[in-house]
PDB file of C-alpha atoms in Angstrom:
ATOM      1  CA  MET A   1       6.896 -13.107 -22.042  1.00 71.00           C
ATOM      2  CA  ILE A   2       4.098 -14.022 -19.645  1.00 75.00           C
ATOM      3  CA  LYS A   3       3.374 -10.339 -19.096  1.00 73.00           C
ATOM      4  CA  SER A   4       2.974  -9.848 -22.830  1.00 76.00           C
ATOM      5  CA  LEU A   5       0.684 -12.856 -23.147  1.00 73.00           C
ATOM      6  CA  PHE A   6      -1.397 -11.606 -20.250  1.00 67.00           C
ATOM      7  CA  LYS A   7      -1.720  -8.170 -21.863  1.00 74.00           C
ATOM      8  CA  ILE A   8      -2.693  -9.709 -25.188  1.00 81.00           C
ATOM      9  CA  ALA A   9      -5.277 -11.945 -23.502  1.00 73.00           C
ATOM     10  CA  LEU A  10      -6.689  -8.980 -21.608  1.00 72.00           C
ATOM     11  CA  LEU A  11      -6.870  -6.933 -24.790  1.00 75.00           C
ATOM     12  CA  LEU A  12      -8.575  -9.808 -26.591  1.00 73.00           C
ATOM     13  CA  VAL A  13     -11.190 -10.173 -23.862  1.00 75.00           C
ATOM     14  CA  ALA A  14     -11.829  -6.410 -23.920  1.00 77.00           C
ATOM     15  CA  ALA A  15     -12.181  -6.468 -27.711  1.00 78.00           C
ATOM     16  CA  ILE A  16     -14.635  -9.386 -27.585  1.00 81.00           C
ATOM     17  CA  LEU A  17     -16.677  -7.659 -24.890  1.00 75.00           C
ATOM     18  CA  ALA A  18     -16.756  -4.395 -26.852  1.00 80.00           C
ATOM     19  CA  TYR A  19     -17.764  -6.216 -30.028  1.00 79.00           C
ATOM     20  CA  ASN A  20     -20.518  -8.097 -28.208  1.00 81.00           C
ATOM     21  CA  TYR A  21     -21.698  -4.894 -26.537  1.00 80.00           C
ATOM     22  CA  PHE A  22     -22.213  -3.110 -29.863  1.00 84.00           C
ATOM     23  CA  PHE A  23     -22.686  -5.834 -32.483  1.00 83.00           C
ATOM     24  CA  GLY A  24     -23.644  -9.016 -30.634  1.00 83.00           C
ATOM     25  CA  THR A  25     -26.989 -10.664 -30.231  1.00 88.00           C
ATOM     26  CA  SER A  26     -29.277  -9.404 -27.492  1.00 89.00           C
ATOM     27  CA  GLU A  27     -28.000 -12.171 -25.203  1.00 89.00           C
ATOM     28  CA  GLU A  28     -24.355 -11.253 -25.891  1.00 84.00           C
ATOM     29  CA  LYS A  29     -25.118  -7.566 -25.358  1.00 85.00           C
ATOM     30  CA  GLN A  30     -26.712  -8.341 -21.991  1.00 88.00           C
ATOM     31  CA  GLN A  31     -23.754 -10.496 -20.985  1.00 87.00           C
ATOM     32  CA  ALA A  32     -21.298  -7.724 -21.946  1.00 82.00           C
ATOM     33  CA  ARG A  33     -23.310  -5.172 -19.942  1.00 85.00           C
ATOM     34  CA  GLU A  34     -23.178  -7.439 -16.884  1.00 85.00           C
ATOM     35  CA  VAL A  35     -19.415  -7.881 -17.226  1.00 80.00           C
ATOM     36  CA  PHE A  36     -18.893  -4.119 -17.522  1.00 77.00           C
ATOM     37  CA  LYS A  37     -21.155  -3.519 -14.520  1.00 81.00           C
ATOM     38  CA  LYS A  38     -19.346  -6.103 -12.387  1.00 78.00           C
ATOM     39  CA  SER A  39     -15.974  -4.733 -13.461  1.00 75.00           C
ATOM     40  CA  GLY A  40     -17.095  -1.256 -12.450  1.00 73.00           C
ATOM     41  CA  ASP A  41     -18.275  -2.584  -9.099  1.00 73.00           C
ATOM     42  CA  ALA A  42     -14.926  -4.316  -8.517  1.00 71.00           C
ATOM     43  CA  VAL A  43     -12.987  -1.163  -9.370  1.00 66.00           C
ATOM     44  CA  GLY A  44     -15.276   0.847  -7.106  1.00 72.00           C
ATOM     45  CA  SER A  45     -14.764  -1.582  -4.238  1.00 72.00           C
ATOM     46  CA  ALA A  46     -10.992  -1.520  -4.680  1.00 68.00           C
ATOM     47  CA  TRP A  47     -11.096   2.271  -4.751  1.00 73.00           C
ATOM     48  CA  ASN A  48     -13.111   2.340  -1.509  1.00 74.00           C
ATOM     49  CA  VAL A  49     -10.569   0.071   0.186  1.00 72.00           C
ATOM     50  CA  LEU A  50      -7.733   2.353  -0.916  1.00 68.00           C
ATOM     51  CA  LYS A  51      -9.595   5.434   0.322  1.00 73.00           C
ATOM     52  CA  ALA A  52     -10.255   3.787   3.696  1.00 74.00           C
ATOM     53  CA  GLU A  53      -6.604   2.785   4.056  1.00 70.00           C
ATOM     54  CA  LYS A  54      -5.503   6.281   3.069  1.00 69.00           C
ATOM     55  CA  SER A  55      -7.781   7.822   5.699  1.00 71.00           C
ATOM     56  CA  LYS A  56      -6.310   5.473   8.328  1.00 69.00           C
ATOM     57  CA  PHE A  57      -2.847   6.371   7.143  1.00 69.00           C
ATOM     58  CA  ASP A  58      -3.668  10.091   7.277  1.00 65.00           C
ATOM     59  CA  ALA A  59      -5.150   9.652  10.752  1.00 65.00           C
ATOM     60  CA  GLY A  60      -1.756   8.517  11.993  1.00 69.00           C
ATOM     61  CA  LYS A  61      -2.396   4.786  12.274  1.00 66.00           C
ATOM     62  CA  TYR A  62       1.268   4.002  11.741  1.00 70.00           C
ATOM     63  CA  ASP A  63       2.516   6.910  13.851  1.00 73.00           C
ATOM     64  CA  LYS A  64       0.720   5.469  16.886  1.00 76.00           C
ATOM     65  CA  VAL A  65       2.360   2.098  16.351  1.00 75.00           C
ATOM     66  CA  MET A  66       5.778   3.749  16.118  1.00 78.00           C
ATOM     67  CA  GLU A  67       5.141   5.580  19.395  1.00 80.00           C
ATOM     68  CA  GLN A  68       4.104   2.338  21.095  1.00 78.00           C
ATOM     69  CA  LEU A  69       7.251   0.617  19.868  1.00 79.00           C
ATOM     70  CA  GLY A  70       9.362   3.462  21.198  1.00 81.00           C
ATOM     71  CA  GLY A  71       7.701   3.108  24.596  1.00 80.00           C
ATOM     72  CA  ALA A  72       8.291  -0.641  24.644  1.00 78.00           C
ATOM     73  CA  TYR A  73      11.962  -0.196  23.773  1.00 77.00           C
ATOM     74  CA  LYS A  74      12.342   2.407  26.492  1.00 78.00           C
ATOM     75  CA  ALA A  75      10.827   0.021  29.048  1.00 76.00           C
ATOM     76  CA  ILE A  76      13.257  -2.722  28.007  1.00 74.00           C
ATOM     77  CA  ARG A  77      16.207  -0.331  28.264  1.00 72.00           C
ATOM     78  CA  GLU A  78      15.128   0.658  31.782  1.00 72.00           C
ATOM     79  CA  ARG A  79      15.284  -3.009  32.760  1.00 69.00           C
ATOM     80  CA  ALA A  80      18.672  -3.351  31.029  1.00 60.00           C
ATOM     81  CA  GLN A  81      20.459  -4.102  34.268  1.00 59.00           C
ATOM     82  CA  PHE A  82      18.548  -7.395  34.400  1.00 62.00           C
ATOM     83  CA  VAL A  83      19.054  -8.271  30.712  1.00 63.00           C
ATOM     84  CA  ASP A  84      22.027  -9.908  29.021  1.00 70.00           C
ATOM     85  CA  ASP A  85      24.081  -8.383  26.173  1.00 75.00           C
ATOM     86  CA  LYS A  86      22.388 -10.476  23.471  1.00 78.00           C
ATOM     87  CA  VAL A  87      19.038  -8.935  24.301  1.00 77.00           C
ATOM     88  CA  LEU A  88      20.537  -5.449  24.251  1.00 79.00           C
ATOM     89  CA  LYS A  89      22.066  -6.078  20.822  1.00 84.00           C
ATOM     90  CA  ARG A  90      18.726  -7.343  19.520  1.00 84.00           C
ATOM     91  CA  LEU A  91      17.060  -4.298  21.028  1.00 83.00           C
ATOM     92  CA  ASP A  92      19.544  -2.047  19.214  1.00 86.00           C
ATOM     93  CA  ASP A  93      18.694  -3.860  15.986  1.00 90.00           C
ATOM     94  CA  LEU A  94      14.953  -3.419  16.613  1.00 87.00           C
ATOM     95  CA  GLU A  95      15.422   0.286  17.301  1.00 89.00           C
ATOM     96  CA  ARG A  96      17.442   0.647  14.085  1.00 92.00           C
ATOM     97  CA  ARG A  97      14.682  -1.124  12.136  1.00 90.00           C
ATOM     98  CA  LYS A  98      12.107   1.156  13.772  1.00 88.00           C
ATOM     99  CA  GLN A  99      14.086   4.219  12.677  1.00 91.00           C
ATOM    100  CA  ASP A 100      14.293   2.837   9.119  1.00 91.00           C
ATOM    101  CA  LEU A 101      10.543   2.283   9.091  1.00 87.00           C
ATOM    102  CA  GLN A 102       9.966   5.782  10.472  1.00 88.00           C
ATOM    103  CA  SER A 103      12.073   7.169   7.643  1.00 90.00           C
ATOM    104  CA  GLN A 104      10.069   5.151   5.108  1.00 88.00           C
ATOM    105  CA  LEU A 105       6.843   6.361   6.707  1.00 85.00           C
ATOM    106  CA  ASP A 106       8.005   9.970   6.419  1.00 86.00           C
ATOM    107  CA  ASN A 107       8.865   9.426   2.741  1.00 88.00           C
ATOM    108  CA  ILE A 108       5.462   7.872   2.077  1.00 85.00           C
ATOM    109  CA  GLU A 109       3.686  10.742   3.808  1.00 84.00           C
ATOM    110  CA  GLN A 110       5.725  13.211   1.740  1.00 86.00           C
ATOM    111  CA  GLY A 111       4.781  11.320  -1.438  1.00 84.00           C
ATOM    112  CA  ASP A 112       1.106  11.375  -0.452  1.00 82.00           C
ATOM    113  CA  GLN A 113       1.340  15.117   0.124  1.00 82.00           C
ATOM    114  CA  GLU A 114       2.960  15.630  -3.293  1.00 82.00           C
ATOM    115  CA  LEU A 115       0.202  13.598  -4.966  1.00 77.00           C
ATOM    116  CA  LYS A 116      -2.429  15.562  -3.076  1.00 79.00           C
ATOM    117  CA  ASN A 117      -0.928  18.872  -4.199  1.00 79.00           C
ATOM    118  CA  ALA A 118      -0.355  17.785  -7.816  1.00 71.00           C
ATOM    119  CA  PRO A 119      -2.612  19.532 -10.317  1.00 67.00           C
ATOM    120  CA  ALA A 120      -5.322  17.282 -11.697  1.00 61.00           C
ATOM    121  CA  PRO A 121      -5.487  16.832 -15.484  1.00 56.00           C
ATOM    122  CA  ASN A 122      -8.277  18.614 -17.297  1.00 54.00           C
ATOM    123  CA  SER A 123     -11.348  16.425 -17.082  1.00 51.00           C
ATOM    124  CA  GLY A 124     -13.930  18.389 -19.034  1.00 51.00           C
ATOM    125  CA  LYS A 125     -16.173  16.982 -21.723  1.00 48.00           C
ATOM    126  CA  ARG A 126     -13.448  17.252 -24.339  1.00 55.00           C
ATOM    127  CA  ALA A 127     -10.999  14.437 -24.838  1.00 54.00           C
ATOM    128  CA  LEU A 128      -7.829  14.504 -22.785  1.00 60.00           C
ATOM    129  CA  THR A 129      -4.772  15.813 -24.545  1.00 76.00           C
ATOM    130  CA  LYS A 130      -1.712  13.633 -24.789  1.00 76.00           C
ATOM    131  CA  ALA A 131      -0.021  15.728 -22.099  1.00 75.00           C
ATOM    132  CA  ASP A 132      -3.047  15.311 -19.798  1.00 74.00           C
ATOM    133  CA  GLN A 133      -3.117  11.582 -20.509  1.00 78.00           C
ATOM    134  CA  LYS A 134       0.572  11.325 -19.688  1.00 80.00           C
ATOM    135  CA  LYS A 135       0.076  13.274 -16.440  1.00 80.00           C
ATOM    136  CA  ALA A 136      -2.844  11.027 -15.517  1.00 78.00           C
ATOM    137  CA  GLU A 137      -0.765   7.910 -16.223  1.00 81.00           C
ATOM    138  CA  GLN A 138       2.141   9.282 -14.181  1.00 83.00           C
ATOM    139  CA  THR A 139      -0.177  10.116 -11.298  1.00 82.00           C
ATOM    140  CA  ALA A 140      -1.723   6.644 -11.436  1.00 83.00           C
ATOM    141  CA  ALA A 141       1.749   5.089 -11.475  1.00 84.00           C
ATOM    142  CA  LYS A 142       2.797   7.202  -8.475  1.00 85.00           C
ATOM    143  CA  GLN A 143      -0.365   6.220  -6.609  1.00 84.00           C
ATOM    144  CA  ALA A 144       0.276   2.546  -7.337  1.00 85.00           C
ATOM    145  CA  ASP A 145       3.867   2.958  -6.144  1.00 87.00           C
ATOM    146  CA  GLN A 146       2.647   4.637  -2.957  1.00 84.00           C
ATOM    147  CA  SER A 147       0.225   1.754  -2.353  1.00 84.00           C
ATOM    148  CA  ARG A 148       3.025  -0.750  -2.890  1.00 87.00           C
ATOM    149  CA  LYS A 149       5.248   1.138  -0.457  1.00 86.00           C
ATOM    150  CA  LYS A 150       2.465   1.212   2.144  1.00 84.00           C
ATOM    151  CA  GLU A 151       1.914  -2.538   1.807  1.00 86.00           C
ATOM    152  CA  GLN A 152       5.644  -3.164   2.157  1.00 88.00           C
ATOM    153  CA  LEU A 153       5.804  -0.869   5.193  1.00 85.00           C
ATOM    154  CA  LEU A 154       2.897  -2.702   6.770  1.00 83.00           C
ATOM    155  CA  ARG A 155       4.616  -6.089   6.284  1.00 86.00           C
ATOM    156  CA  GLN A 156       7.869  -4.771   7.743  1.00 88.00           C
ATOM    157  CA  LEU A 157       6.013  -3.187  10.638  1.00 85.00           C
ATOM    158  CA  ASP A 158       4.233  -6.466  11.314  1.00 85.00           C
ATOM    159  CA  SER A 159       7.580  -8.280  11.351  1.00 88.00           C
ATOM    160  CA  LEU A 160       9.015  -5.671  13.712  1.00 85.00           C
ATOM    161  CA  MET A 161       6.024  -6.051  16.025  1.00 86.00           C
ATOM    162  CA  ARG A 162       6.460  -9.847  16.138  1.00 86.00           C
ATOM    163  CA  ASP A 163      10.175  -9.494  16.910  1.00 85.00           C
ATOM    164  CA  THR A 164       9.424  -6.883  19.565  1.00 83.00           C
ATOM    165  CA  ASP A 165       6.834  -9.189  21.116  1.00 82.00           C
ATOM    166  CA  LYS A 166       9.422 -11.990  21.288  1.00 82.00           C
ATOM    167  CA  ILE A 167      11.973  -9.813  23.050  1.00 79.00           C
ATOM    168  CA  LEU A 168       9.345  -8.476  25.450  1.00 77.00           C
ATOM    169  CA  LYS A 169       8.390 -12.039  26.385  1.00 77.00           C
ATOM    170  CA  GLU A 170      12.051 -12.929  26.932  1.00 74.00           C
ATOM    171  CA  VAL A 171      12.610  -9.902  29.139  1.00 70.00           C
ATOM    172  CA  GLY A 172       9.411 -10.629  31.055  1.00 67.00           C
ATOM    173  CA  GLU A 173      10.566 -14.188  31.765  1.00 62.00           C
ATOM    174  CA  GLN A 174      13.881 -13.037  33.261  1.00 59.00           C
TER     175      GLN A 174
END
């Protein structure tokens, strides 16, 4: 219900802006131009953020973190003779979570590769065909899903890092 109202409100605002852009007074036309310009700037900024995050992702930002976690877990295991069973069980849980995140990371990288290799819709001067529009919408939906997965992975990785830090502090105190 709220989604529908939001879509209707968004459509109404777009219609008013378009009307003002073409048929409004000179002041309304100027205001509509400014809104379109600012909207374009916002979309451009969001796109730049996504490109920067993708380049970090492609550069192996998350792979390095996974390697560091593996090294920390190995160091804890080497000191296992000085650690109680509770810590070892928590360490096993952390390693399992790390493996799950690594699997998710591999899936995300595979999805990025598929999107990269997907053929782009025709973008000539002619209007897009319905098939091209559908492909473009599907690609946009896949890209949004990939971004959502990356955000979720980042939150889970942050949680794993905090939990790892806690166990490292506990082991260091013993």
